[in-house]
GROMACS .gro file of C-alpha atoms in nm:
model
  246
    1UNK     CA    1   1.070   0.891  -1.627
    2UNK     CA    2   0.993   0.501  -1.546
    3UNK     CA    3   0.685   0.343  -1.538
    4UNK     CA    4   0.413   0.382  -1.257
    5UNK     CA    5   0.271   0.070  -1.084
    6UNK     CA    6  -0.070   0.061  -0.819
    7UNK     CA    7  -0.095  -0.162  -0.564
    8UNK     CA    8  -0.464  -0.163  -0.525
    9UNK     CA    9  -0.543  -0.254  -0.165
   10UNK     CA   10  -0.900  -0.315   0.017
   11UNK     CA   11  -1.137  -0.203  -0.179
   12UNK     CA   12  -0.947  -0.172  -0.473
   13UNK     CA   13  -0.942  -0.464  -0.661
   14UNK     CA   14  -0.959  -0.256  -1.013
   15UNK     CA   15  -0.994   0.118  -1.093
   16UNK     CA   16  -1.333   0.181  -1.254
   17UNK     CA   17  -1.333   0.382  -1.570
   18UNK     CA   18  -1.074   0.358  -1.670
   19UNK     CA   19  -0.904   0.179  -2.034
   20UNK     CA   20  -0.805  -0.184  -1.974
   21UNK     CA   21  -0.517  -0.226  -2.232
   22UNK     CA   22  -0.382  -0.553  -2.112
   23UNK     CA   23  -0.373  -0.778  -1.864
   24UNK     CA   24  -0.162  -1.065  -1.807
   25UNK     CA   25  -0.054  -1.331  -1.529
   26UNK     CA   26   0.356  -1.238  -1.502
   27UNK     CA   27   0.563  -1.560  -1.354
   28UNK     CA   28   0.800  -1.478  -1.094
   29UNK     CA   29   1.110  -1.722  -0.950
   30UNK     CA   30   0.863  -1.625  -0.622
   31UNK     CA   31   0.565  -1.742  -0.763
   32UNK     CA   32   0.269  -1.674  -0.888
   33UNK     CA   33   0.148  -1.274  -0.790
   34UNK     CA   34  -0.171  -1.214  -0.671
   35UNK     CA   35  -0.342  -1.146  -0.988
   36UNK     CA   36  -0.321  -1.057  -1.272
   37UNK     CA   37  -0.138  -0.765  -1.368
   38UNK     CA   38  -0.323  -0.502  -1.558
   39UNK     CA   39  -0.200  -0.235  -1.772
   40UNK     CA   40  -0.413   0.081  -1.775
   41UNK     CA   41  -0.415   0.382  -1.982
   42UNK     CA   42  -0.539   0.731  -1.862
   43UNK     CA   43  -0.508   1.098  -2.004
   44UNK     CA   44  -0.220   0.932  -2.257
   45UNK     CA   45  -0.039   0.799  -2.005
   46UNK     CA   46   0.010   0.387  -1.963
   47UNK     CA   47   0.083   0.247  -1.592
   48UNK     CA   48   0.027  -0.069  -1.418
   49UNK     CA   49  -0.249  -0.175  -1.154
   50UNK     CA   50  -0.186  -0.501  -0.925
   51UNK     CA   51  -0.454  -0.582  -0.637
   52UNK     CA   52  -0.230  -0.689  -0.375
   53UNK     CA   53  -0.565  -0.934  -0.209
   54UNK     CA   54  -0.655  -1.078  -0.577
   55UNK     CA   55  -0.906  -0.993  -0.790
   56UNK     CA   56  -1.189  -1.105  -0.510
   57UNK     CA   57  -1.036  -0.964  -0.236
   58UNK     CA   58  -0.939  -1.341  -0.158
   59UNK     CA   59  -0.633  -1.347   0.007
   60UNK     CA   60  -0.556  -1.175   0.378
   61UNK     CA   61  -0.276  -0.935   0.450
   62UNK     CA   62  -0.071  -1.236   0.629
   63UNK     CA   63  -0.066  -1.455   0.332
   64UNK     CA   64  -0.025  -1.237   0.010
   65UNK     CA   65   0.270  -1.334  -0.210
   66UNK     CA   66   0.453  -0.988  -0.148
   67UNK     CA   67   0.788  -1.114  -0.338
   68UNK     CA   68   0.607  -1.225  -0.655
   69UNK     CA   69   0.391  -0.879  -0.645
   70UNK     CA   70   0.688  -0.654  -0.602
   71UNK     CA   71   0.889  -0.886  -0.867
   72UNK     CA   72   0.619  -0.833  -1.141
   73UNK     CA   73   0.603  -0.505  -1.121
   74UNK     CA   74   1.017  -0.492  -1.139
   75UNK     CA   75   1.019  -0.709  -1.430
   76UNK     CA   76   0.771  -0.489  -1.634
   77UNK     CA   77   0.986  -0.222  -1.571
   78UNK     CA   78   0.795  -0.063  -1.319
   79UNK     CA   79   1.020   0.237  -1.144
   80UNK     CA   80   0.731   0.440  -0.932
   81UNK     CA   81   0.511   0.207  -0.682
   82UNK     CA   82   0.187   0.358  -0.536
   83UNK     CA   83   0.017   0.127  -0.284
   84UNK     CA   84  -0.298   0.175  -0.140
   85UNK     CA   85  -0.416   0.068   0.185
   86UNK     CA   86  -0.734   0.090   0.387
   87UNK     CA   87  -0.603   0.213   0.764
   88UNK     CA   88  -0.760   0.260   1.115
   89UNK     CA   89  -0.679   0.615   1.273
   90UNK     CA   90  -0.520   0.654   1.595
   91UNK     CA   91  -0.394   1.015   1.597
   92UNK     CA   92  -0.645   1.284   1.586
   93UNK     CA   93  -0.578   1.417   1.281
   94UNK     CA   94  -0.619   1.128   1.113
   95UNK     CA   95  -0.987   1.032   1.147
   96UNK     CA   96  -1.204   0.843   0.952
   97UNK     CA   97  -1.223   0.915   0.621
   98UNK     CA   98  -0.866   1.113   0.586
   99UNK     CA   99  -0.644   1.045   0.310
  100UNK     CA  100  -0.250   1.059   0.436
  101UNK     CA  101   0.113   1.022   0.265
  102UNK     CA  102   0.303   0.890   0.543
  103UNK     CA  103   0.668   0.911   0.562
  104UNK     CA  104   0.761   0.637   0.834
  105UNK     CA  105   0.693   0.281   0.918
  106UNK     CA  106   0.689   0.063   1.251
  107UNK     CA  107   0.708  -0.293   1.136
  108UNK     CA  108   0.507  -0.496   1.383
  109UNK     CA  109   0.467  -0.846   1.168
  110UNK     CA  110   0.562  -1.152   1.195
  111UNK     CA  111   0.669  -1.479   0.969
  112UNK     CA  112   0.620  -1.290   0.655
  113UNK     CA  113   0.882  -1.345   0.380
  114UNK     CA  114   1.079  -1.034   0.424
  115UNK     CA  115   1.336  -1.009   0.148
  116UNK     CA  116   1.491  -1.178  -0.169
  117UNK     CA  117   1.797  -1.176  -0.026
  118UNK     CA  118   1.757  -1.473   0.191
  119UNK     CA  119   2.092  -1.665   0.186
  120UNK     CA  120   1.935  -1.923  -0.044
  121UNK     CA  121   2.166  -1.826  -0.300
  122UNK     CA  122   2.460  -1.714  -0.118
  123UNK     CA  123   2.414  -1.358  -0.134
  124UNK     CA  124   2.320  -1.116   0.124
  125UNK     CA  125   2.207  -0.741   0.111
  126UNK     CA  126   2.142  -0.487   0.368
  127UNK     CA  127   1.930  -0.202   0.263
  128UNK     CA  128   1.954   0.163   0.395
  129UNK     CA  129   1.574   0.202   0.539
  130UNK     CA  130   1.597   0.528   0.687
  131UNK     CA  131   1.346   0.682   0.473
  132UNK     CA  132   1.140   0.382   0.406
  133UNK     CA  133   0.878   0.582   0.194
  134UNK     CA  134   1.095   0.752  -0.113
  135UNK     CA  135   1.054   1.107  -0.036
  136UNK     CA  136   1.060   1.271  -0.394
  137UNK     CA  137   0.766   0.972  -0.487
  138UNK     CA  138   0.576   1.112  -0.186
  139UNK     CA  139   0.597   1.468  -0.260
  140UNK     CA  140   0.461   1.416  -0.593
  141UNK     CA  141   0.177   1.227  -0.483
  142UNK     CA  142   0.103   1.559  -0.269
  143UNK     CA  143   0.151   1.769  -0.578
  144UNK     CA  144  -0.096   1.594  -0.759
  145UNK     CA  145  -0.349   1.615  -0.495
  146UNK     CA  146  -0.309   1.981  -0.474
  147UNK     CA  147  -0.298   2.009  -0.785
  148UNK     CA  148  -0.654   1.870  -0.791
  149UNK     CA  149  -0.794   2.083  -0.476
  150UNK     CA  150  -0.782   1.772  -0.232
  151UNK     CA  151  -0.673   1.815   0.140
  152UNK     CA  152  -0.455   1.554   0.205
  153UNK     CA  153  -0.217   1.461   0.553
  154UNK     CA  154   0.121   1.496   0.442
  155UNK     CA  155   0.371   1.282   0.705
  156UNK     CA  156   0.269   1.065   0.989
  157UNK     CA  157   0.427   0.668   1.101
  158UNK     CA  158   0.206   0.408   0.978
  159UNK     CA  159   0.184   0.093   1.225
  160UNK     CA  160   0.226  -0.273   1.058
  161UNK     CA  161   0.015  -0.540   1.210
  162UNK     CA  162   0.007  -0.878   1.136
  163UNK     CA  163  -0.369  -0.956   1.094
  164UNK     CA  164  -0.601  -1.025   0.955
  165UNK     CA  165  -0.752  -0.949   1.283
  166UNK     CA  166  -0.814  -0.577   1.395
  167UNK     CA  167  -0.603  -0.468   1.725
  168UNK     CA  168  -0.716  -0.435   2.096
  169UNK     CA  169  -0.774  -0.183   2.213
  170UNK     CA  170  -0.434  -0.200   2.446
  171UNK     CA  171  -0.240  -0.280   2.174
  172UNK     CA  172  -0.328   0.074   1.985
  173UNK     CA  173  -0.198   0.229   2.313
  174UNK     CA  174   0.093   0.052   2.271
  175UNK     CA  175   0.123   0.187   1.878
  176UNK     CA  176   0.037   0.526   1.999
  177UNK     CA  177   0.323   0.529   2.281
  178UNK     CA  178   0.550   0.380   1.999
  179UNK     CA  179   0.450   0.726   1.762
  180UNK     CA  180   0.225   0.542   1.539
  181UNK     CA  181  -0.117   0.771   1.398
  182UNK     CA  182  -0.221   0.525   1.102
  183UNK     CA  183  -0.253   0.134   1.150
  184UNK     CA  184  -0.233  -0.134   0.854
  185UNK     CA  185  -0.139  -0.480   0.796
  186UNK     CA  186   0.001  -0.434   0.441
  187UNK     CA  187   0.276  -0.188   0.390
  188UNK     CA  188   0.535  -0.425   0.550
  189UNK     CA  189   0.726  -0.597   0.377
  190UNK     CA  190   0.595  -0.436   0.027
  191UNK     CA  191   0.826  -0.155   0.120
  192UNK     CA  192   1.158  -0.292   0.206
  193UNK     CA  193   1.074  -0.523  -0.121
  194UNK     CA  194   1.042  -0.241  -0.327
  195UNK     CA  195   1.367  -0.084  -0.184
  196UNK     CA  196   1.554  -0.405  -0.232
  197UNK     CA  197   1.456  -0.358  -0.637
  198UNK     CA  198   1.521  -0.016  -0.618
  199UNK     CA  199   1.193   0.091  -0.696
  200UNK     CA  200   1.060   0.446  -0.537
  201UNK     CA  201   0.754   0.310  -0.278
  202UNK     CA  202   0.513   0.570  -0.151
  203UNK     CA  203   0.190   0.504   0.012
  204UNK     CA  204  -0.160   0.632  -0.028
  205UNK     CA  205  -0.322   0.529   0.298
  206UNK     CA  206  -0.704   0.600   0.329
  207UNK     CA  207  -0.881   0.621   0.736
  208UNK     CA  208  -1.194   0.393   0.706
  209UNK     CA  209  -1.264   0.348   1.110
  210UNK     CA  210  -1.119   0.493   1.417
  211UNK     CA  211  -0.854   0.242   1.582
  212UNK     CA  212  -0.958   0.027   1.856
  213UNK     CA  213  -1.031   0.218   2.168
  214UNK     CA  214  -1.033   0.533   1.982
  215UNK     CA  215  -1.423   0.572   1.940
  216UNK     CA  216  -1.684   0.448   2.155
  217UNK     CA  217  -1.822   0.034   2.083
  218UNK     CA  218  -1.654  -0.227   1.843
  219UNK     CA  219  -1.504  -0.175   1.482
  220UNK     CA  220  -1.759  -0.338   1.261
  221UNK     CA  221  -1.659  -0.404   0.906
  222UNK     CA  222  -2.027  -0.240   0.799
  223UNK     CA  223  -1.834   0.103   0.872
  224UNK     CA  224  -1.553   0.022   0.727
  225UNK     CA  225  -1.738  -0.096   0.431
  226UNK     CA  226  -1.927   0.228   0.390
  227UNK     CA  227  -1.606   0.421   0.463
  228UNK     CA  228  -1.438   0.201   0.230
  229UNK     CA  229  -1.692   0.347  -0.041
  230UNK     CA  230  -1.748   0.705   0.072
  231UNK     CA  231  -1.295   0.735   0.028
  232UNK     CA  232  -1.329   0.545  -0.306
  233UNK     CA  233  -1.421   0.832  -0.555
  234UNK     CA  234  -1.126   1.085  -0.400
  235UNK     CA  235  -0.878   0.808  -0.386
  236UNK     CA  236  -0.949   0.744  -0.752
  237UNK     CA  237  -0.980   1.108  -0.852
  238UNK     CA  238  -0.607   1.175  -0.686
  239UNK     CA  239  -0.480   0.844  -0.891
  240UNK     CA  240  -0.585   0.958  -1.175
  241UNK     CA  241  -0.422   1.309  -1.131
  242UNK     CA  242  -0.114   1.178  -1.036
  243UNK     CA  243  -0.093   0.991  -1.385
  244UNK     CA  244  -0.157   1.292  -1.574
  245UNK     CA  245   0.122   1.405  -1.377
  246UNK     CA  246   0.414   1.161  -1.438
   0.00000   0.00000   0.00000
């Protein structure tokens, strides 16, 4: 079995307690990454940690270096990406505080540097994307969290905004006519990247605030922050047992 790779996402800029082994800045023909990649080591097991906004949450979902992050990870031989991502809820069953393993994507950005196959060097590649979330990665990511007793939402479409600014309220109708029940800015294109490498991509998405329109008064990032915190110990705890897993 390859080697495991976390994207950390907000909130997630390292994974507390746990063995620092390494860490190194990995050059990329894309660039530099966002930080420095970290190798971990948990229950035996070695795997690799990259925080997708840098180490101080410095960089927003519109302007991360996607190619270089997806790159590093390929280079250091990386087969197995979990990324993280803080996520507004629009369906009902995905309320604040919810962790979910989506299995579909809507790709609402814009402008972002999609793929590494960009004609710059004559050659051109068209993915399959059908399952844009790697199915067997995914349903051992659920393993592991049943494995450890946690209630998790298995399935759902995660939305892809462009940011960094949250959504109006009219435009999380929109989302939720299109089938959406989570909404990000980060998955896209960090999936389609990973598929282009041939890496398995699965997500860990984490509810920190009701979409826009879907509670009573504004989003304010205080919530978010304090949801942000209360999802921090189970998102770490089913992490941790999916390394013991793999």
């Amino acid at each position: 079995m390859g080697h495991l790779g976390i994207i950390g996402g907000s909130g997630f800029a390292a994974l507390p307690d746990v063995e620092v082994a390494h860490r190194e800045w990995v050059d990329t023909p894309y660039g530099a990454p966002s930080a420095e990649l970290l190798t971990l080591r948990h229950a035996g097991q070695a795997f690799y940690f990259l925080p997708r906004h840098g180490a101080g949450h410095s960089i927003p979902p519109h302007a991360i270096n996607y190619r270089a992050n997806v790159q590093a990870l390929a280079d250091r031989g990386v087969t197995d990406v979990v990324a993280l991502g803080a996520v507004g809820g629009i369906a009902a069953d995905c309320g604040p505080l919810r962790l979910c393993v989506p299995d579909q994507l809507i790709d609402y950005t814009w402008g972002r540097l999609s793929t590494f196959y960009d004609g710059a060097d004559g050659d051109v590649m068209h993915v399959d994307f059908t399952a844009p979330l790697t199915p067997g990665l995914r349903e051992r990511l659920l393993a592991a969290a049943a494995g450890a007793g946690m209630d998790v939402h298995a399935g759902g479409t995660y939305g892809v905004t462009q940011g960094p600014r949250l959504e109006t309220a009219a435009e999380i109708r929109r989302l939720e006519r299109d089938g959406c029940d989570l909404v990000g800015m980060t998955a896209m294109p960090e999936a389609v990247l990973a598929r282009e490498r041939g890496l398995n991509y699965a997500l860990l998405a984490f509810v920190v605030n009701w979409a826009a329109g879907k509670a009573d008064g504004e989003v304010t990032m205080a919530d978010i922050e304090a949801n942000l915190a209360r999802c921090a110990d189970a998102v770490r705890r089913l992490l941790l047992a999916l390394v013991a897993a793999h």
